[in-house]
XYZ file of C-alpha atoms in Angstrom:
577
model
C 7.539 42.134 1.804
C 8.779 38.756 1.470
C 5.862 35.769 0.496
C 5.416 32.554 2.691
C 7.590 29.858 2.117
C 4.676 27.782 1.127
C 4.122 30.060 -1.957
C 7.978 29.689 -2.877
C 7.775 26.256 -3.567
C 5.969 26.986 -7.108
C 8.353 26.919 -9.474
C 7.724 25.136 -12.580
C 10.527 23.423 -14.476
C 9.978 25.285 -17.454
C 11.810 27.974 -15.595
C 15.133 26.164 -15.137
C 14.222 24.120 -18.592
C 14.187 27.536 -21.251
C 18.112 28.231 -20.108
C 20.350 28.530 -22.555
C 17.203 27.401 -25.001
C 17.913 27.738 -28.538
C 16.776 26.650 -32.256
C 18.288 23.004 -32.538
C 16.486 21.950 -29.174
C 13.018 23.932 -30.290
C 13.313 22.006 -33.441
C 13.654 18.839 -31.362
C 10.909 19.982 -29.064
C 9.001 20.430 -31.710
C 9.063 16.960 -33.271
C 9.004 15.395 -29.906
C 5.518 17.085 -29.355
C 3.754 16.310 -33.284
C 5.016 12.504 -32.602
C 2.986 12.378 -29.197
C 0.297 13.766 -30.454
C -0.232 12.017 -32.657
C -0.461 8.596 -30.521
C -2.590 10.556 -28.012
C -5.208 10.998 -30.509
C -6.402 7.576 -30.589
C -5.966 6.607 -27.184
C -8.192 10.397 -26.171
C -10.762 9.171 -27.973
C -10.732 5.195 -26.557
C -10.283 6.472 -23.026
C -13.577 9.156 -23.040
C -15.927 6.179 -24.964
C -14.225 3.564 -22.045
C -15.235 6.199 -19.091
C -18.536 6.363 -20.231
C -17.978 9.674 -22.069
C -18.088 11.679 -26.152
C -14.878 11.460 -27.657
C -14.121 14.745 -28.166
C -13.814 15.309 -24.052
C -10.851 12.652 -24.597
C -9.715 15.178 -26.985
C -10.576 18.013 -24.532
C -8.566 17.113 -21.437
C -5.946 15.607 -24.249
C -5.449 19.435 -24.921
C -6.306 21.547 -22.173
C -4.202 19.124 -19.233
C -1.552 18.516 -21.929
C -0.656 21.882 -21.831
C -0.989 22.952 -18.401
C 0.422 20.074 -16.585
C 3.518 20.664 -19.348
C 3.797 24.555 -18.439
C 3.969 23.832 -14.500
C 4.851 19.976 -14.214
C 7.735 19.431 -11.861
C 9.501 16.948 -14.393
C 10.666 18.804 -17.723
C 9.908 15.893 -20.243
C 6.386 14.860 -17.851
C 3.118 14.529 -20.749
C -0.537 14.513 -18.858
C -3.951 13.721 -20.043
C -6.376 11.298 -19.759
C -5.214 8.270 -18.348
C -6.593 4.447 -18.434
C -5.704 4.626 -14.475
C -9.201 7.089 -14.382
C -11.512 4.906 -16.621
C -12.675 2.502 -13.960
C -13.752 5.183 -11.886
C -14.960 7.967 -14.094
C -17.514 5.444 -15.464
C -19.056 4.419 -12.086
C -18.948 8.546 -11.280
C -21.248 8.874 -14.244
C -23.399 6.312 -13.606
C -23.993 6.999 -10.613
C -24.130 10.635 -10.251
C -23.837 11.646 -14.262
C -21.527 14.132 -16.248
C -22.031 17.422 -14.014
C -21.238 15.697 -11.112
C -17.782 14.200 -12.946
C -17.149 17.513 -13.206
C -17.227 18.718 -9.662
C -15.589 15.467 -8.809
C -12.874 16.152 -10.647
C -12.389 20.244 -9.470
C -12.471 18.830 -5.784
C -9.802 16.273 -6.639
C -7.513 18.941 -8.437
C -7.947 21.498 -5.438
C -7.302 18.693 -3.077
C -4.122 17.979 -5.568
C -2.800 21.382 -5.148
C -2.948 21.425 -1.432
C -0.891 18.138 -1.272
C 1.615 19.811 -3.505
C 1.586 22.865 -1.173
C 1.629 20.780 2.019
C 4.708 19.729 0.965
C 3.284 15.564 0.896
C 4.389 15.150 -2.208
C 6.869 13.060 -1.077
C 4.780 10.637 1.295
C 3.210 8.977 -1.963
C 6.182 7.264 -2.407
C 4.985 5.667 0.766
C 2.403 3.558 -0.612
C 3.413 0.155 -0.757
C 4.261 -1.482 -4.243
C 1.990 -4.268 -3.537
C -0.867 -1.940 -3.525
C 0.030 -0.353 -6.783
C 0.607 -3.271 -8.738
C -2.482 -4.588 -7.324
C -4.719 -2.212 -8.693
C -3.026 -1.467 -11.358
C -3.640 -5.340 -13.052
C -6.805 -4.619 -11.654
C -8.307 -1.620 -13.369
C -5.877 -3.429 -16.402
C -8.176 -6.720 -16.177
C -11.555 -4.131 -15.601
C -10.620 -2.350 -18.938
C -10.419 -5.367 -20.953
C -13.350 -6.822 -19.709
C -15.193 -3.579 -20.217
C -13.646 -3.648 -24.412
C -15.578 -7.024 -24.494
C -18.380 -5.512 -26.274
C -17.177 -3.123 -28.900
C -14.736 -5.654 -29.658
C -16.949 -8.387 -30.430
C -19.236 -5.949 -31.693
C -22.504 -6.691 -29.248
C -25.894 -5.294 -29.055
C -25.949 -3.922 -25.671
C -27.366 -0.768 -24.899
C -25.432 0.250 -22.195
C -23.277 -1.625 -20.070
C -23.306 -1.498 -16.375
C -20.296 -0.596 -14.332
C -19.964 -3.127 -11.875
C -18.207 -6.274 -12.557
C -21.081 -8.768 -11.890
C -22.994 -6.494 -14.099
C -20.623 -6.408 -16.586
C -20.293 -10.658 -17.013
C -23.761 -10.673 -16.932
C -24.734 -8.241 -20.032
C -21.436 -10.300 -21.685
C -23.058 -13.295 -21.216
C -26.108 -12.794 -22.348
C -25.389 -10.952 -25.158
C -22.920 -13.203 -26.481
C -25.313 -14.319 -29.262
C -25.306 -10.901 -31.112
C -21.592 -11.062 -31.898
C -20.996 -9.703 -35.036
C -18.255 -10.911 -37.353
C -17.213 -8.329 -39.083
C -16.646 -6.375 -35.886
C -14.693 -9.108 -34.495
C -12.216 -9.618 -37.404
C -11.807 -5.452 -37.612
C -10.196 -6.267 -34.138
C -8.532 -9.031 -34.574
C -7.076 -7.074 -37.524
C -6.413 -4.079 -35.547
C -4.513 -6.094 -32.716
C -2.276 -7.512 -35.112
C -1.288 -4.368 -36.449
C -0.250 -2.824 -32.773
C 1.562 -6.328 -32.302
C 3.231 -6.618 -35.434
C 4.430 -3.071 -35.191
C 5.633 -3.005 -31.848
C 7.627 -6.052 -33.086
C 9.100 -4.582 -35.825
C 10.129 -1.251 -34.448
C 13.538 -1.187 -32.257
C 13.384 -0.057 -28.945
C 16.621 1.913 -28.892
C 15.001 5.088 -30.226
C 14.502 7.563 -33.229
C 18.508 8.114 -33.604
C 18.770 5.075 -35.914
C 20.465 5.641 -39.048
C 17.794 3.327 -40.928
C 14.250 3.431 -41.826
C 13.462 1.388 -39.289
C 14.629 4.071 -36.768
C 12.848 6.594 -38.884
C 9.822 5.032 -39.086
C 9.465 4.049 -34.821
C 8.559 7.758 -34.184
C 4.773 6.582 -35.711
C 2.739 5.188 -33.139
C 1.658 2.041 -33.771
C -2.200 3.074 -32.710
C -2.187 5.523 -35.529
C -1.320 2.499 -38.049
C -3.837 0.597 -36.677
C -6.747 3.368 -36.578
C -5.535 4.622 -40.287
C -5.735 0.975 -41.198
C -9.310 0.350 -39.729
C -11.198 3.836 -40.994
C -9.873 2.616 -44.634
C -11.159 -0.339 -44.010
C -13.976 0.347 -42.690
C -15.147 2.949 -45.140
C -13.754 1.435 -48.342
C -15.461 -1.920 -47.847
C -18.147 -0.660 -45.899
C -18.483 -2.954 -42.732
C -21.236 -2.803 -40.679
C -19.497 -2.335 -37.283
C -20.407 0.613 -35.318
C -18.334 3.996 -35.557
C -17.669 7.398 -34.027
C -20.194 9.038 -36.536
C -23.222 6.266 -35.904
C -23.041 6.139 -32.271
C -21.726 9.909 -30.940
C -22.590 12.023 -34.044
C -18.518 12.635 -34.585
C -16.238 14.577 -32.762
C -16.891 18.693 -32.260
C -14.806 20.451 -34.885
C -14.057 23.649 -32.368
C -13.021 24.046 -28.781
C -15.909 24.819 -26.343
C -15.826 27.654 -24.196
C -15.354 28.072 -20.404
C -18.778 27.033 -18.329
C -18.755 26.448 -14.754
C -21.245 23.231 -13.839
C -23.998 23.677 -11.949
C -23.746 22.824 -8.158
C -25.858 20.981 -6.671
C -24.689 20.469 -2.712
C -26.947 18.055 -1.668
C -24.988 15.541 -4.254
C -21.679 16.844 -4.292
C -21.385 15.768 -0.204
C -21.405 12.870 -1.789
C -18.688 13.632 -3.806
C -15.802 13.604 -1.385
C -14.321 9.984 -1.971
C -14.683 9.628 -5.265
C -12.681 12.791 -5.687
C -10.214 11.499 -3.110
C -9.690 8.389 -5.172
C -9.562 10.749 -8.209
C -6.562 12.884 -6.327
C -4.516 9.605 -4.986
C -4.872 7.614 -8.549
C -3.425 10.800 -10.153
C -0.889 11.661 -7.942
C 0.564 7.966 -7.646
C -0.280 8.222 -11.388
C 2.028 11.018 -11.954
C 4.988 11.286 -9.584
C 5.494 7.023 -10.725
C 5.393 8.637 -14.241
C 8.051 11.248 -12.885
C 10.175 8.844 -11.386
C 10.703 6.892 -14.948
C 11.123 10.269 -16.440
C 14.052 10.998 -13.542
C 15.764 7.564 -14.570
C 15.723 8.722 -18.350
C 17.299 11.852 -17.619
C 19.405 10.896 -14.723
C 17.751 14.178 -12.555
C 15.430 14.616 -9.850
C 12.097 16.093 -10.444
C 10.143 18.034 -7.745
C 7.016 16.396 -6.458
C 4.920 18.699 -5.049
C 5.521 21.067 -7.991
C 4.478 18.065 -10.126
C 0.798 17.763 -7.780
C 0.391 21.243 -7.804
C 0.457 21.048 -11.579
C -1.837 18.557 -11.861
C -3.946 19.930 -9.312
C -3.812 23.259 -11.486
C -4.852 21.542 -14.618
C -7.694 19.477 -13.074
C -9.506 22.044 -11.696
C -9.241 24.184 -14.725
C -9.660 21.082 -17.565
C -13.451 20.687 -15.981
C -14.263 24.084 -17.013
C -14.149 23.525 -20.435
C -15.606 20.166 -20.002
C -12.873 17.799 -19.524
C -12.315 14.524 -17.401
C -9.520 13.239 -14.970
C -6.136 13.334 -16.240
C -2.422 13.085 -14.680
C 1.093 12.065 -16.193
C 0.663 9.051 -18.080
C 4.365 7.063 -18.496
C 3.862 5.822 -22.359
C 3.231 8.983 -23.471
C 5.943 10.341 -21.105
C 8.413 7.573 -22.263
C 7.656 8.504 -26.204
C 8.190 12.356 -25.607
C 11.662 11.052 -24.138
C 12.580 9.002 -26.822
C 11.377 11.607 -29.710
C 14.443 13.701 -28.631
C 11.615 16.093 -26.457
C 14.216 18.216 -23.964
C 12.038 20.691 -22.239
C 8.085 21.191 -21.461
C 7.378 22.795 -24.384
C 7.306 19.916 -26.358
C 4.576 18.425 -24.118
C 2.583 22.509 -24.754
C 3.432 21.544 -28.472
C 1.855 17.842 -28.331
C -1.392 20.114 -26.613
C -1.468 22.210 -29.364
C -0.957 19.688 -32.281
C -4.044 18.409 -30.615
C -6.020 21.207 -30.692
C -4.654 21.867 -34.701
C -6.110 18.128 -35.295
C -9.268 19.458 -34.125
C -10.240 22.257 -35.980
C -8.878 20.697 -39.296
C -9.887 17.231 -39.340
C -12.588 16.894 -36.769
C -14.609 15.142 -40.052
C -12.525 12.739 -40.408
C -13.312 11.064 -36.516
C -16.871 10.012 -37.409
C -15.567 7.206 -39.854
C -13.502 5.376 -36.714
C -14.375 2.568 -36.145
C -15.368 1.292 -32.319
C -13.996 -2.689 -32.804
C -10.344 -0.546 -33.641
C -10.291 1.939 -30.959
C -11.828 -0.987 -28.233
C -8.623 -2.768 -29.280
C -6.219 -0.342 -29.348
C -7.756 0.565 -25.348
C -7.090 -3.607 -24.850
C -3.729 -3.055 -26.129
C -3.255 -0.406 -23.859
C -4.592 -1.675 -20.779
C -2.768 -5.282 -21.500
C 0.575 -3.259 -21.543
C -0.012 -1.086 -18.343
C -0.232 -4.438 -16.038
C 2.885 -6.075 -14.441
C 1.519 -9.738 -15.593
C 5.079 -11.177 -14.518
C 4.737 -10.328 -11.108
C 1.566 -12.765 -10.332
C 4.499 -15.565 -11.698
C 6.752 -13.770 -9.407
C 4.809 -13.982 -5.992
C 6.288 -17.671 -4.716
C 9.342 -15.643 -4.226
C 7.502 -13.550 -1.915
C 6.684 -13.361 2.079
C 3.163 -14.619 2.414
C 1.657 -11.111 3.651
C 3.072 -9.401 0.392
C 1.389 -11.767 -1.707
C -2.228 -11.496 0.074
C -1.938 -7.966 -0.309
C -1.274 -7.691 -4.112
C -3.784 -10.520 -4.721
C -6.587 -8.716 -2.251
C -6.227 -5.823 -3.859
C -6.172 -6.926 -7.532
C -9.338 -9.334 -6.573
C -11.317 -5.992 -4.617
C -10.404 -3.846 -7.780
C -11.871 -5.797 -9.986
C -14.901 -7.736 -8.033
C -15.975 -4.571 -6.282
C -14.446 -1.021 -5.735
C -11.449 0.128 -6.290
C -11.237 2.430 -3.343
C -12.146 -0.003 -1.113
C -9.182 -2.122 -2.422
C -6.641 0.581 -1.967
C -8.348 1.287 1.382
C -7.847 -2.442 2.648
C -4.982 -2.974 0.768
C -3.027 -0.174 2.457
C -4.865 -1.403 5.883
C -3.521 -4.831 5.276
C 0.429 -3.561 4.775
C -0.036 -1.094 7.642
C -0.845 -4.319 10.220
C 1.967 -6.398 8.309
C 4.899 -3.546 8.928
C 3.419 -2.806 12.534
C 3.892 -6.846 12.992
C 6.910 -7.330 11.720
C 8.910 -4.087 13.405
C 7.363 -5.324 16.716
C 8.911 -8.668 15.796
C 12.224 -6.798 15.287
C 12.131 -5.123 18.590
C 13.346 -7.409 21.764
C 14.825 -7.457 25.402
C 18.514 -8.797 26.215
C 19.239 -9.802 29.533
C 22.565 -8.866 31.080
C 23.816 -11.874 33.521
C 25.722 -11.723 36.626
C 29.191 -11.528 36.208
C 29.254 -10.166 32.684
C 31.296 -7.493 33.033
C 34.311 -7.972 35.112
C 34.500 -4.913 36.551
C 31.370 -4.752 37.737
C 30.356 -7.248 41.401
C 28.294 -9.785 40.325
C 24.460 -8.969 41.934
C 21.637 -11.605 42.468
C 18.991 -11.847 39.581
C 16.189 -11.626 42.947
C 17.258 -8.707 43.698
C 18.651 -7.058 40.440
C 17.979 -7.437 37.060
C 19.370 -5.531 33.778
C 17.855 -5.572 30.276
C 18.838 -3.972 27.272
C 16.326 -3.239 24.537
C 16.573 -3.462 20.932
C 14.172 -1.923 17.923
C 11.390 0.607 18.424
C 9.482 0.991 21.672
C 5.687 1.913 19.927
C 2.427 0.501 20.634
C 2.888 -2.616 18.785
C 6.010 -3.606 20.870
C 5.019 -2.335 24.421
C 4.271 -5.933 25.647
C 8.357 -5.758 26.325
C 7.811 -3.222 29.168
C 4.384 -5.205 30.523
C 6.593 -8.809 30.393
C 9.021 -7.066 32.438
C 6.157 -5.604 34.969
C 5.139 -9.588 35.525
C 8.703 -10.385 37.201
C 10.013 -7.640 38.873
C 12.871 -7.927 41.503
C 13.630 -7.170 44.574
C 15.105 -3.763 44.573
C 16.788 -2.830 41.534
C 15.580 -2.717 37.418
C 18.421 -1.078 35.532
C 16.789 -0.332 30.994
C 19.570 0.119 28.742
C 17.867 1.632 25.922
C 21.336 2.674 24.101
C 19.392 -0.101 20.926
C 16.091 1.981 21.287
C 15.714 4.412 17.849
C 12.119 4.882 18.666
C 9.734 5.900 21.067
C 6.249 6.496 20.774
C 3.299 8.264 23.683
C 1.892 4.119 24.174
C 6.003 3.165 24.940
C 6.429 6.102 26.852
C 3.041 5.819 28.424
C 4.170 2.269 29.715
C 7.300 2.865 30.876
C 5.711 5.866 33.072
C 3.751 2.879 34.641
C 6.512 0.629 35.118
C 7.563 3.959 37.164
C 4.805 4.189 39.158
C 4.957 0.048 40.159
C 8.267 0.239 40.613
C 8.168 3.269 43.197
C 4.890 1.357 44.547
C 7.270 -1.337 45.259
C 10.295 0.171 46.495
C 11.994 -0.237 43.405
C 14.945 2.137 41.869
C 14.752 1.958 38.164
C 17.592 3.163 36.160
C 17.088 4.600 32.568
C 21.028 4.547 30.471
C 22.060 5.168 27.422
C 18.747 7.195 25.862
C 19.570 8.300 22.531
C 17.957 11.490 20.583
C 13.928 11.208 20.183
C 13.887 8.870 22.774
C 15.364 11.656 25.219
C 13.106 14.063 23.687
C 9.910 12.052 24.654
C 10.876 11.331 27.920
C 12.080 14.378 29.277
C 8.308 15.571 27.237
C 6.418 13.203 29.951
C 9.160 14.146 32.733
C 9.394 10.608 32.894
C 13.102 11.149 34.847
C 11.597 13.632 36.995
C 9.133 10.697 38.700
C 9.991 9.434 42.029
C 11.838 6.291 42.011
C 13.560 6.707 38.305
C 17.223 7.529 37.902
C 19.466 8.236 35.209
C 23.056 7.476 33.698
C 24.505 7.618 30.443
C 26.098 4.466 29.846
C 25.363 1.047 31.490
C 28.962 0.030 33.170
C 27.867 3.785 35.204
C 24.287 2.339 35.554
C 25.701 -1.060 36.656
C 28.159 0.650 39.324
C 25.220 2.757 40.691
C 23.108 0.031 41.001
C 24.857 -2.335 42.538
C 26.029 0.189 44.991
C 22.814 0.514 46.265
C 22.614 -2.966 46.847
C 23.474 -4.823 50.881
C 26.128 -6.828 50.814
C 23.961 -10.281 51.150
C 22.842 -9.138 47.076
C 25.934 -9.166 46.078
C 27.366 -12.423 47.594
C 24.587 -14.577 46.188
C 24.964 -15.178 42.738
C 24.197 -17.928 40.528
C 27.402 -17.901 38.468
C 29.905 -17.934 41.381
C 31.322 -15.795 44.687
C 31.394 -12.317 43.449
C 35.133 -12.408 44.768
C 35.652 -14.023 41.310
C 34.607 -12.115 38.250
C 33.735 -13.668 34.963
C 36.081 -11.803 32.303
C 34.148 -10.616 29.389
């Protein structure tokens, strides 16, 4: 029995990566996995808290999704888990629909992702414009920074709203409640993160010096240890994970199916679609970064199916949405990872930490986590793109700024939709402006008799004759000659149904007026469309392979009076090419 080809595309990269696997590679993968696991610990806690979820949710997601994405990924060093890209969307879903419906929306997004990979739509994600990606990435980063000011300043706010105006208003009205101990601790954490980033070399752990060896230790772990020790030893009056959430569970939760409320579930389609699109963009961008590091190509469809599988299963254990993460994948590479085993070790290392060291997490101060979140958000933003806007055209500037502002002020879904629509309209305008027509003048070819332009017109079309460029044909219809129209389509690279319909309309007008329409130079794709609409079978329509053949046929149809008069001189004295 032969399996369907769509099923055969499910080929995880681990099958290829384990060929020739040996003890040395296992050591490298284990070291890399533990390093990434230590890096993931603080950000997983911070991402969950910033999303309005218990801190343990981030660890559950990092463990389950991290293991599954590594196991089924189309990229051999991809590290998956909770991502900063989801924070704004997840917080909004939790505020509006509650945590149980977040789990359902996450599972729905996982199904969408798997289907996208199954139907080979992975390459389509690459067509999302750079301006849209940069716009919403910077918008998400700005919102994360704004939302973390509560814990960074230690403000006495019971619950933060999800909208931009609500966040700004709440922060402003509670600004007088600043906890200077929390602010000082957050500033110290920020200085530690900045100092560690500046001191540690970016070239990786291969260096034979102390700094090169210390580089495998994430700065976030150093900041977390310093913040926790300072809070415990100095008895600082700041909020901790223990005081707000009661700590994190010391065991791994069992699998439970979230309760389905079909009346509410139907409203979750757009949030789930947004999660799926964000996950696809984030994961495939991460995989492309890994490609550049490894000098190889990932399987985008397999990657989408891996992300889909993880986002369907992880919510069953109470996890949040997950995706591939660039910073952790890059750290995985720098730490010496050679296969998906490193990603699986990273998940198992986190599980071991949860089982053995969960009580210690109660002492982690929230200002430290807020500083880590703001530091991470600042690093994911491509802020230099704002200063480079002057070098781009106005449509690019408008698209990027519009997506950024809409993401921050209104909603990420609206921002992406508006950005895509604006980009499509800009693309249509640019392509239509590249489509033009040249007029072949009488006497341009020495072996063709001159003709009277009032009796015969010859046009050469160039570009894509699609719905945005049919005005070329409409303009021709307004100034038709008396006897013959020759259209050279050799320069037409694409013809859509609207363009074909306009050609049919031109053929009808020509037939009604007794004018012969000759088409020539039709290439493969336009020829297929012409055959579908049976344009060449219409009355009064003829076809020639080349322009010269069409001109000979056309001039042979003209009476002598139409060949004797010409604007450029007598027909007996042709102008050479």
